[in-house]
Amino acid sequence: MTLALADRLRHVEGSPTLALAAKAKALAKAGKPVLDFTAGEPDFPTPAHVKQAGIQAIEANHTRYTPVAGILELRKAIANNLAHRLGLKYADAEVMVSCGAKQALYNALQVLCDPEDEVIILTPYWVSYDPLVRLASATPVFVETKEADGFQPDPAAVKRAITSKTKAIILNSPSNPTGAVIEESRLKELAAVVKGARSDDSLLIISDEIYDQIVFPPARVRSIVQVDPTLIDRTILVNGVSKSYSMTGWRIGYAAGPKNVIDAMINLQSHSTSNPASISQYAALQALTGDQQDVQRMVAEFQRRRDRLVNGLNQLKPLRCTMPGGAFYAWCNVSGLGQSADATAAQWLEDALVATVPGEGFGAPGYIRLSFATSLEQIEEALTRLGQWMRTRKPAGAVRSVERG
Ligand code: PMP
Ligand code: GLU
């Protein structure tokens, strides 16, 4: 028997990135020599001093409820971190801690959106933006970014997409999945578009900066609120420790923004998850305030892997891959193969045991995402296998599509 679900869940499927990562792990567990390029998470252990802080939190019995918005020390540390890195001044009360950046985004969209509202999302987009907007009963409006333009947002196209119903625009720089780092000049133009759209300040920005420390020179990340600090009153900045500190499983993200929005997000969180795990909060506090050398070490390693993977893929004609300026994804144009990305990803998995995520879930058919949060040896082996696959591949046609379950 299938029971009826709420309308707003009708078009919401599970995260394809998480589903494909689980599938790759299951294959590996079953003894298949699968090479996993699905995972959107660093493969490094959490830095030792951060792990130690978690252990100490347990020993010190920091194992009870904390304030819903997180322990004050952590909120202060986040505010200090933003002041230090971005030069932006947030009060402690303008910061809240959540169960990963994902929950911060969820909270923000839930408290901001009404059913008639629209939210602008730039494609290709991270797989959860579309469902997160729909779960808030709002409507996603997609604005394309183009490969030929380095996947930079087109401020004129954003302007055209704004209607009287537009509540917010989601920005993500560096981007998952393209790795594009939004240039300062584009941010300035976007800021002007947002400010010029209405006579009041009712058009908001949700700036997902979760990859902002994983950036490869000469690319340079700027936040839209750095570029135009007057936007601080209408921007919800989202970040966390998951990616920069290799802490995906600890589940600590945060939001910083106007106090009334943050208060509403805290109220919402008080009725859903309450505080994020107390132990994780102490570990995150250490991550943000302790030694930062591990971050630099991990970024340098990501850069080596990026160079090898992207250059290697570009040698496998007709595959084509722009050099990502940040994050840890190679975004590969596979349209030259003459079949869907879904079909290609399914064949790579089946024929070459190389697990990737096809672009359909990112609103960008024709592309495949390969996470380079994996070892150089695995990258070499995958390039060898994909090279062999290209030489021996069956012609386009009758192929199965990737199961998303
Ligand atoms: N935003 C983007 C762009 C991401 O790739 C991720 C990765 N899951 C998140 C937010 C969520 O991060 P977290 O694991 O902290 O919830
Ligand atoms: N953000 C990561 C990814 O895109 C983790 C998986 C997820 O949360 O969707 O793969």
GROMACS .gro file of C-alpha atoms and ligand atoms in nm:
model
  431
    1MET     CA    1   0.000   0.000   0.000
    2THR     CA    2   0.130   0.348  -0.084
    3LEU     CA    3   0.015   0.616   0.156
    4ALA     CA    4  -0.044   0.968   0.032
    5LEU     CA    5   0.233   1.216   0.105
    6ALA     CA    6   0.216   1.592   0.142
    7ASP     CA    7   0.196   1.779  -0.188
    8ARG     CA    8   0.518   1.970  -0.128
    9LEU     CA    9   0.711   1.641  -0.118
   10ARG     CA   10   0.572   1.507  -0.442
   11HIS     CA   11   0.860   1.630  -0.656
   12VAL     CA   12   1.134   1.593  -0.398
   13GLU     CA   13   1.366   1.298  -0.449
   14GLY     CA   14   1.657   1.196  -0.230
   15SER     CA   15   1.994   1.367  -0.286
   16PRO     CA   16   2.151   1.200  -0.594
   17THR     CA   17   2.502   1.281  -0.473
   18LEU     CA   18   2.444   1.101  -0.145
   19ALA     CA   19   2.264   0.813  -0.323
   20LEU     CA   20   2.544   0.761  -0.574
   21ALA     CA   21   2.810   0.786  -0.303
   22ALA     CA   22   2.622   0.515  -0.109
   23LYS     CA   23   2.602   0.301  -0.422
   24ALA     CA   24   2.976   0.332  -0.488
   25LYS     CA   25   3.050   0.241  -0.125
   26ALA     CA   26   2.821  -0.062  -0.147
   27LEU     CA   27   2.999  -0.183  -0.462
   28ALA     CA   28   3.338  -0.143  -0.293
   29LYS     CA   29   3.209  -0.332   0.011
   30ALA     CA   30   3.095  -0.612  -0.218
   31GLY     CA   31   3.458  -0.646  -0.330
   32LYS     CA   32   3.441  -0.459  -0.665
   33PRO     CA   33   3.751  -0.245  -0.736
   34VAL     CA   34   3.536   0.063  -0.780
   35LEU     CA   35   3.699   0.407  -0.800
   36ASP     CA   36   3.475   0.653  -0.620
   37PHE     CA   37   3.457   1.007  -0.762
   38THR     CA   38   3.109   1.077  -0.625
   39ALA     CA   39   3.188   1.193  -0.277
   40GLY     CA   40   3.146   1.562  -0.206
   41GLU     CA   41   3.360   1.536   0.103
   42PRO     CA   42   3.732   1.564   0.176
   43ASP     CA   43   3.899   1.225   0.217
   44PHE     CA   44   4.143   1.349   0.483
   45PRO     CA   45   4.093   1.269   0.850
   46THR     CA   46   3.972   1.555   1.065
   47PRO     CA   47   4.285   1.737   1.195
   48ALA     CA   48   4.421   1.573   1.513
   49HIS     CA   49   4.382   1.880   1.736
   50VAL     CA   50   4.018   1.910   1.632
   51LYS     CA   51   3.949   1.543   1.707
   52GLN     CA   52   4.117   1.594   2.043
   53ALA     CA   53   3.883   1.882   2.122
   54GLY     CA   54   3.587   1.651   2.055
   55ILE     CA   55   3.732   1.388   2.289
   56GLN     CA   56   3.795   1.649   2.556
   57ALA     CA   57   3.436   1.774   2.520
   58ILE     CA   58   3.313   1.425   2.604
   59GLU     CA   59   3.555   1.394   2.896
   60ALA     CA   60   3.442   1.733   3.028
   61ASN     CA   61   3.078   1.616   3.008
   62HIS     CA   62   2.977   1.867   2.744
   63THR     CA   63   2.712   1.617   2.652
   64ARG     CA   64   2.389   1.798   2.730
   65TYR     CA   65   2.165   2.033   2.538
   66THR     CA   66   2.331   2.358   2.448
   67PRO     CA   67   2.153   2.679   2.349
   68VAL     CA   68   1.963   2.610   2.025
   69ALA     CA   69   2.181   2.856   1.830
   70GLY     CA   70   2.501   2.698   1.960
   71ILE     CA   71   2.737   2.767   2.252
   72LEU     CA   72   2.824   3.134   2.286
   73GLU     CA   73   3.198   3.065   2.246
   74LEU     CA   74   3.134   2.915   1.905
   75ARG     CA   75   2.904   3.195   1.792
   76LYS     CA   76   3.170   3.444   1.901
   77ALA     CA   77   3.441   3.245   1.723
   78ILE     CA   78   3.236   3.247   1.402
   79ALA     CA   79   3.178   3.623   1.429
   80ASN     CA   80   3.553   3.674   1.489
   81ASN     CA   81   3.640   3.447   1.201
   82LEU     CA   82   3.417   3.647   0.966
   83ALA     CA   83   3.565   3.972   1.095
   84HIS     CA   84   3.919   3.842   1.050
   85ARG     CA   85   3.877   3.680   0.708
   86LEU     CA   86   3.615   3.902   0.544
   87GLY     CA   87   3.644   4.223   0.743
   88LEU     CA   88   3.274   4.207   0.829
   89LYS     CA   89   3.131   4.287   1.168
   90TYR     CA   90   2.861   4.052   1.297
   91ALA     CA   91   2.724   4.055   1.651
   92ASP     CA   92   2.708   3.717   1.827
   93ALA     CA   93   2.329   3.735   1.804
   94GLU     CA   94   2.355   3.763   1.424
   95VAL     CA   95   2.514   3.418   1.403
   96MET     CA   96   2.355   3.076   1.450
   97VAL     CA   97   2.504   2.729   1.442
   98SER     CA   98   2.319   2.451   1.265
   99CYS     CA   99   2.348   2.085   1.179
  100GLY     CA  100   2.565   2.139   0.870
  101ALA     CA  101   2.542   2.417   0.614
  102LYS     CA  102   2.252   2.223   0.468
  103GLN     CA  103   2.035   2.289   0.772
  104ALA     CA  104   2.135   2.656   0.770
  105LEU     CA  105   2.011   2.679   0.410
  106TYR     CA  106   1.697   2.485   0.498
  107ASN     CA  107   1.623   2.712   0.795
  108ALA     CA  108   1.683   3.027   0.591
  109LEU     CA  109   1.452   2.925   0.308
  110GLN     CA  110   1.182   2.804   0.549
  111VAL     CA  111   1.169   3.131   0.740
  112LEU     CA  112   1.193   3.355   0.433
  113CYS     CA  113   0.964   3.200   0.175
  114ASP     CA  114   0.589   3.210   0.126
  115PRO     CA  115   0.410   2.989  -0.128
  116GLU     CA  116   0.399   3.250  -0.405
  117ASP     CA  117   0.766   3.339  -0.373
  118GLU     CA  118   1.037   3.271  -0.627
  119VAL     CA  119   1.403   3.202  -0.557
  120ILE     CA  120   1.666   3.247  -0.826
  121ILE     CA  121   1.917   2.963  -0.861
  122LEU     CA  122   2.211   2.973  -1.100
  123THR     CA  123   2.260   2.658  -1.306
  124PRO     CA  124   2.455   2.432  -1.283
  125TYR     CA  125   2.358   2.425  -0.915
  126TRP     CA  126   2.428   2.210  -0.612
  127VAL     CA  127   2.167   1.931  -0.613
  128SER     CA  128   1.989   2.038  -0.294
  129TYR     CA  129   1.903   2.399  -0.385
  130ASP     CA  130   1.603   2.309  -0.600
  131PRO     CA  131   1.448   2.070  -0.341
  132LEU     CA  132   1.528   2.308  -0.054
  133VAL     CA  133   1.336   2.586  -0.229
  134ARG     CA  134   1.043   2.355  -0.307
  135LEU     CA  135   1.036   2.228   0.052
  136ALA     CA  136   0.985   2.592   0.153
  137SER     CA  137   0.680   2.589  -0.083
  138ALA     CA  138   0.850   2.844  -0.309
  139THR     CA  139   0.933   2.818  -0.678
  140PRO     CA  140   1.288   2.788  -0.811
  141VAL     CA  141   1.369   3.011  -1.109
  142PHE     CA  142   1.679   2.903  -1.297
  143VAL     CA  143   1.932   3.133  -1.460
  144GLU     CA  144   2.195   2.964  -1.669
  145THR     CA  145   2.567   3.018  -1.639
  146LYS     CA  146   2.763   2.912  -1.945
  147GLU     CA  147   3.079   2.712  -1.995
  148ALA     CA  148   3.201   2.962  -2.254
  149ASP     CA  149   3.172   3.231  -1.985
  150GLY     CA  150   3.362   3.025  -1.727
  151PHE     CA  151   3.029   2.952  -1.552
  152GLN     CA  152   3.025   3.311  -1.426
  153PRO     CA  153   2.679   3.451  -1.345
  154ASP     CA  154   2.540   3.691  -1.604
  155PRO     CA  155   2.407   3.992  -1.407
  156ALA     CA  156   2.185   4.098  -1.700
  157ALA     CA  157   2.023   3.752  -1.710
  158VAL     CA  158   1.971   3.764  -1.333
  159LYS     CA  159   1.808   4.104  -1.372
  160ARG     CA  160   1.569   3.969  -1.636
  161ALA     CA  161   1.470   3.682  -1.405
  162ILE     CA  162   1.371   3.910  -1.115
  163THR     CA  163   0.994   3.956  -1.074
  164SER     CA  164   0.777   4.109  -0.803
  165LYS     CA  165   0.769   3.761  -0.648
  166THR     CA  166   1.143   3.708  -0.623
  167LYS     CA  167   1.238   3.663  -0.260
  168ALA     CA  168   1.604   3.576  -0.288
  169ILE     CA  169   1.897   3.481  -0.509
  170ILE     CA  170   2.122   3.195  -0.408
  171LEU     CA  171   2.493   3.246  -0.481
  172ASN     CA  172   2.756   2.976  -0.437
  173SER     CA  173   3.119   3.069  -0.486
  174PRO     CA  174   3.330   2.862  -0.531
  175SER     CA  175   3.058   2.661  -0.696
  176ASN     CA  176   2.960   2.304  -0.650
  177PRO     CA  177   2.964   2.157  -0.916
  178THR     CA  178   3.154   2.387  -1.158
  179GLY     CA  179   3.431   2.512  -0.928
  180ALA     CA  180   3.374   2.863  -1.065
  181VAL     CA  181   3.481   3.144  -0.834
  182ILE     CA  182   3.263   3.448  -0.899
  183GLU     CA  183   3.482   3.736  -1.011
  184GLU     CA  184   3.477   4.057  -0.811
  185SER     CA  185   3.350   4.260  -1.106
  186ARG     CA  186   3.053   4.023  -1.149
  187LEU     CA  187   2.977   4.041  -0.777
  188LYS     CA  188   2.973   4.420  -0.804
  189GLU     CA  189   2.734   4.404  -1.096
  190LEU     CA  190   2.514   4.152  -0.915
  191ALA     CA  191   2.511   4.376  -0.609
  192ALA     CA  192   2.394   4.665  -0.826
  193VAL     CA  193   2.122   4.448  -0.982
  194VAL     CA  194   1.992   4.340  -0.640
  195LYS     CA  195   1.994   4.693  -0.501
  196GLY     CA  196   1.842   4.845  -0.811
  197ALA     CA  197   1.560   4.591  -0.846
  198ARG     CA  198   1.324   4.751  -0.593
  199SER     CA  199   1.289   5.071  -0.397
  200ASP     CA  200   1.305   4.880  -0.067
  201ASP     CA  201   1.548   4.612   0.051
  202SER     CA  202   1.309   4.317   0.017
  203LEU     CA  203   1.519   4.127  -0.237
  204LEU     CA  204   1.761   3.907  -0.043
  205ILE     CA  205   2.080   3.714  -0.110
  206ILE     CA  206   2.163   3.373   0.027
  207SER     CA  207   2.538   3.334  -0.012
  208ASP     CA  208   2.659   2.976   0.028
  209GLU     CA  209   3.032   3.009   0.095
  210ILE     CA  210   3.101   2.655   0.215
  211TYR     CA  211   3.400   2.615  -0.022
  212ASP     CA  212   3.547   2.961   0.036
  213GLN     CA  213   3.876   2.832   0.180
  214ILE     CA  214   3.927   2.572  -0.090
  215VAL     CA  215   4.053   2.800  -0.364
  216PHE     CA  216   4.349   2.775  -0.599
  217PRO     CA  217   4.555   3.082  -0.693
  218PRO     CA  218   4.531   3.291  -0.900
  219ALA     CA  219   4.159   3.254  -0.824
  220ARG     CA  220   4.057   3.472  -0.532
  221VAL     CA  221   3.729   3.434  -0.346
  222ARG     CA  222   3.531   3.739  -0.247
  223SER     CA  223   3.198   3.742  -0.067
  224ILE     CA  224   2.927   3.968  -0.211
  225VAL     CA  225   2.907   4.139   0.129
  226GLN     CA  226   3.277   4.220   0.114
  227VAL     CA  227   3.237   4.371  -0.228
  228ASP     CA  228   2.937   4.574  -0.117
  229PRO     CA  229   2.906   4.590   0.265
  230THR     CA  230   2.571   4.772   0.239
  231LEU     CA  231   2.427   4.433   0.142
  232ILE     CA  232   2.499   4.293   0.487
  233ASP     CA  233   2.144   4.387   0.592
  234ARG     CA  234   1.990   4.164   0.330
  235THR     CA  235   2.233   3.875   0.297
  236ILE     CA  236   2.219   3.541   0.473
  237LEU     CA  237   2.575   3.414   0.465
  238VAL     CA  238   2.604   3.037   0.498
  239ASN     CA  239   2.924   2.848   0.575
  240GLY     CA  240   3.053   2.571   0.799
  241VAL     CA  241   3.343   2.350   0.891
  242SER     CA  242   3.247   2.044   0.682
  243LYS     CA  243   3.466   2.106   0.379
  244SER     CA  244   3.750   2.333   0.496
  245TYR     CA  245   3.832   2.124   0.802
  246SER     CA  246   3.732   1.783   0.670
  247MET     CA  247   3.449   1.755   0.921
  248THR     CA  248   3.151   1.643   0.710
  249GLY     CA  249   3.035   1.386   0.966
  250TRP     CA  250   3.045   1.625   1.261
  251ARG     CA  251   2.754   1.824   1.112
  252ILE     CA  252   2.837   2.183   1.196
  253GLY     CA  253   2.738   2.470   0.971
  254TYR     CA  254   2.636   2.825   1.040
  255ALA     CA  255   2.446   3.125   0.914
  256ALA     CA  256   2.517   3.493   0.969
  257GLY     CA  257   2.271   3.764   0.878
  258PRO     CA  258   2.010   4.016   0.991
  259LYS     CA  259   1.904   3.947   1.349
  260ASN     CA  260   1.533   3.903   1.284
  261VAL     CA  261   1.601   3.637   1.020
  262ILE     CA  262   1.856   3.461   1.243
  263ASP     CA  263   1.607   3.474   1.535
  264ALA     CA  264   1.340   3.312   1.318
  265MET     CA  265   1.587   3.045   1.206
  266ILE     CA  266   1.672   2.973   1.570
  267ASN     CA  267   1.303   2.946   1.657
  268LEU     CA  268   1.250   2.705   1.369
  269GLN     CA  269   1.552   2.500   1.473
  270SER     CA  270   1.422   2.492   1.834
  271HIS     CA  271   1.124   2.292   1.708
  272SER     CA  272   1.311   2.064   1.469
  273THR     CA  273   1.659   1.949   1.572
  274SER     CA  274   1.735   2.177   1.873
  275ASN     CA  275   2.110   2.243   1.904
  276PRO     CA  276   2.362   2.070   1.679
  277ALA     CA  277   2.562   1.801   1.862
  278SER     CA  278   2.735   1.954   2.166
  279ILE     CA  279   3.059   1.758   2.112
  280SER     CA  280   3.078   1.868   1.750
  281GLN     CA  281   3.041   2.230   1.854
  282TYR     CA  282   3.351   2.210   2.072
  283ALA     CA  283   3.543   2.046   1.790
  284ALA     CA  284   3.429   2.320   1.548
  285LEU     CA  285   3.538   2.583   1.799
  286GLN     CA  286   3.887   2.432   1.793
  287ALA     CA  287   3.880   2.411   1.411
  288LEU     CA  288   3.803   2.782   1.379
  289THR     CA  289   4.033   2.910   1.653
  290GLY     CA  290   4.322   2.661   1.645
  291ASP     CA  291   4.612   2.599   1.408
  292GLN     CA  292   4.510   2.651   1.042
  293GLN     CA  293   4.803   2.469   0.881
  294ASP     CA  294   4.598   2.161   0.801
  295VAL     CA  295   4.364   2.369   0.586
  296GLN     CA  296   4.656   2.492   0.374
  297ARG     CA  297   4.798   2.142   0.348
  298MET     CA  298   4.468   2.000   0.228
  299VAL     CA  299   4.416   2.280  -0.024
  300ALA     CA  300   4.766   2.226  -0.168
  301GLU     CA  301   4.689   1.856  -0.207
  302PHE     CA  302   4.353   1.932  -0.373
  303GLN     CA  303   4.535   2.155  -0.619
  304ARG     CA  304   4.777   1.878  -0.722
  305ARG     CA  305   4.484   1.643  -0.774
  306ARG     CA  306   4.285   1.902  -0.965
  307ASP     CA  307   4.571   1.965  -1.205
  308ARG     CA  308   4.622   1.596  -1.274
  309LEU     CA  309   4.253   1.508  -1.312
  310VAL     CA  310   4.147   1.806  -1.522
  311ASN     CA  311   4.450   1.789  -1.752
  312GLY     CA  312   4.403   1.413  -1.785
  313LEU     CA  313   4.035   1.442  -1.871
  314ASN     CA  314   4.108   1.711  -2.130
  315GLN     CA  315   4.339   1.467  -2.307
  316LEU     CA  316   4.051   1.221  -2.350
  317LYS     CA  317   3.882   1.387  -2.646
  318PRO     CA  318   3.593   1.470  -2.682
  319LEU     CA  319   3.573   1.520  -2.304
  320ARG     CA  320   3.620   1.882  -2.202
  321CYS     CA  321   3.679   2.025  -1.860
  322THR     CA  322   3.727   2.386  -1.747
  323MET     CA  323   3.989   2.441  -1.477
  324PRO     CA  324   3.800   2.491  -1.148
  325GLY     CA  325   3.920   2.786  -0.939
  326GLY     CA  326   3.792   2.636  -0.616
  327ALA     CA  327   3.607   2.348  -0.442
  328PHE     CA  328   3.708   1.993  -0.532
  329TYR     CA  329   3.508   1.901  -0.839
  330ALA     CA  330   3.600   1.851  -1.202
  331TRP     CA  331   3.299   1.945  -1.414
  332CYS     CA  332   3.338   1.756  -1.735
  333ASN     CA  333   3.148   1.823  -2.057
  334VAL     CA  334   3.062   1.479  -2.198
  335SER     CA  335   2.814   1.594  -2.463
  336GLY     CA  336   3.066   1.514  -2.739
  337LEU     CA  337   3.004   1.144  -2.671
  338GLY     CA  338   2.660   1.176  -2.830
  339GLN     CA  339   2.457   1.030  -2.544
  340SER     CA  340   2.314   1.153  -2.216
  341ALA     CA  341   2.541   1.214  -1.918
  342ASP     CA  342   2.319   0.974  -1.723
  343ALA     CA  343   2.398   0.702  -1.977
  344THR     CA  344   2.770   0.783  -1.979
  345ALA     CA  345   2.793   0.782  -1.599
  346ALA     CA  346   2.611   0.446  -1.595
  347GLN     CA  347   2.859   0.303  -1.847
  348TRP     CA  348   3.161   0.440  -1.663
  349LEU     CA  349   3.035   0.269  -1.351
  350GLU     CA  350   2.945  -0.056  -1.521
  351ASP     CA  351   3.228  -0.094  -1.772
  352ALA     CA  352   3.514   0.087  -1.595
  353LEU     CA  353   3.402   0.079  -1.231
  354VAL     CA  354   3.447   0.456  -1.213
  355ALA     CA  355   3.168   0.611  -1.003
  356THR     CA  356   3.072   0.972  -1.082
  357VAL     CA  357   2.763   1.194  -1.064
  358PRO     CA  358   2.583   1.283  -1.389
  359GLY     CA  359   2.485   1.646  -1.444
  360GLU     CA  360   2.107   1.600  -1.459
  361GLY     CA  361   2.073   1.642  -1.079
  362PHE     CA  362   2.270   1.968  -1.105
  363GLY     CA  363   2.028   2.101  -1.366
  364ALA     CA  364   2.295   2.057  -1.636
  365PRO     CA  365   2.258   1.757  -1.865
  366GLY     CA  366   2.566   1.698  -2.077
  367TYR     CA  367   2.810   1.712  -1.784
  368ILE     CA  368   2.952   1.471  -1.530
  369ARG     CA  369   3.096   1.571  -1.193
  370LEU     CA  370   3.408   1.400  -1.063
  371SER     CA  371   3.511   1.482  -0.708
  372PHE     CA  372   3.887   1.500  -0.670
  373ALA     CA  373   3.862   1.452  -0.296
  374THR     CA  374   4.041   1.127  -0.358
  375SER     CA  375   4.400   1.008  -0.393
  376LEU     CA  376   4.632   1.081  -0.686
  377GLU     CA  377   4.675   0.704  -0.736
  378GLN     CA  378   4.301   0.666  -0.776
  379ILE     CA  379   4.296   0.958  -1.021
  380GLU     CA  380   4.574   0.797  -1.230
  381GLU     CA  381   4.393   0.464  -1.233
  382ALA     CA  382   4.062   0.626  -1.331
  383LEU     CA  383   4.227   0.814  -1.619
  384THR     CA  384   4.375   0.485  -1.742
  385ARG     CA  385   4.039   0.309  -1.718
  386LEU     CA  386   3.848   0.593  -1.884
  387GLY     CA  387   4.112   0.605  -2.160
  388GLN     CA  388   4.057   0.237  -2.224
  389TRP     CA  389   3.681   0.286  -2.214
  390MET     CA  390   3.705   0.565  -2.472
  391ARG     CA  391   3.907   0.344  -2.706
  392THR     CA  392   3.675   0.045  -2.682
  393ARG     CA  393   3.341   0.205  -2.609
  394LYS     CA  394   3.023   0.085  -2.770
  395PRO     CA  395   2.855   0.334  -3.002
  396ALA     CA  396   2.591   0.560  -2.846
  397GLY     CA  397   2.249   0.399  -2.813
  398ALA     CA  398   2.072   0.134  -2.612
  399VAL     CA  399   2.219   0.192  -2.269
  400ARG     CA  400   2.078   0.171  -1.924
  401SER     CA  401   2.051   0.479  -1.712
  402VAL     CA  402   2.205   0.521  -1.369
  403GLU     CA  403   1.982   0.405  -1.089
  404ARG     CA  404   1.934   0.683  -0.841
  405GLY     CA  405   1.852   0.480  -0.538
  406PMP     N1  406   2.640   2.380   0.006
  406PMP     C1  407   2.711   2.318  -0.089
  406PMP     C2  408   2.736   2.392  -0.216
  406PMP     C3  409   2.760   2.190  -0.070
  406PMP     O1  410   2.830   2.129  -0.166
  406PMP     C4  411   2.734   2.124   0.052
  406PMP     C5  412   2.788   1.985   0.068
  406PMP     N2  413   2.710   1.895   0.128
  406PMP     C6  414   2.658   2.192   0.147
  406PMP     C7  415   2.614   2.320   0.122
  406PMP     C8  416   2.621   2.131   0.279
  406PMP     O2  417   2.728   2.118   0.365
  406PMP     P1  418   2.713   2.045   0.505
  406PMP     O3  419   2.774   1.911   0.489
  406PMP     O4  420   2.787   2.131   0.602
  406PMP     O5  421   2.567   2.036   0.537
  407GLU     N1  422   2.769   1.849  -0.100
  407GLU     C1  423   2.826   1.720  -0.125
  407GLU     C2  424   2.805   1.682  -0.269
  407GLU     O1  425   2.759   1.762  -0.345
  407GLU     C3  426   2.778   1.616  -0.026
  407GLU     C4  427   2.654   1.541  -0.061
  407GLU     C5  428   2.530   1.620  -0.038
  407GLU     O2  429   2.514   1.670   0.072
  407GLU     O3  430   2.452   1.627  -0.131
  407GLU     O4  431   2.839   1.575  -0.308
   0.00000   0.00000   0.00000
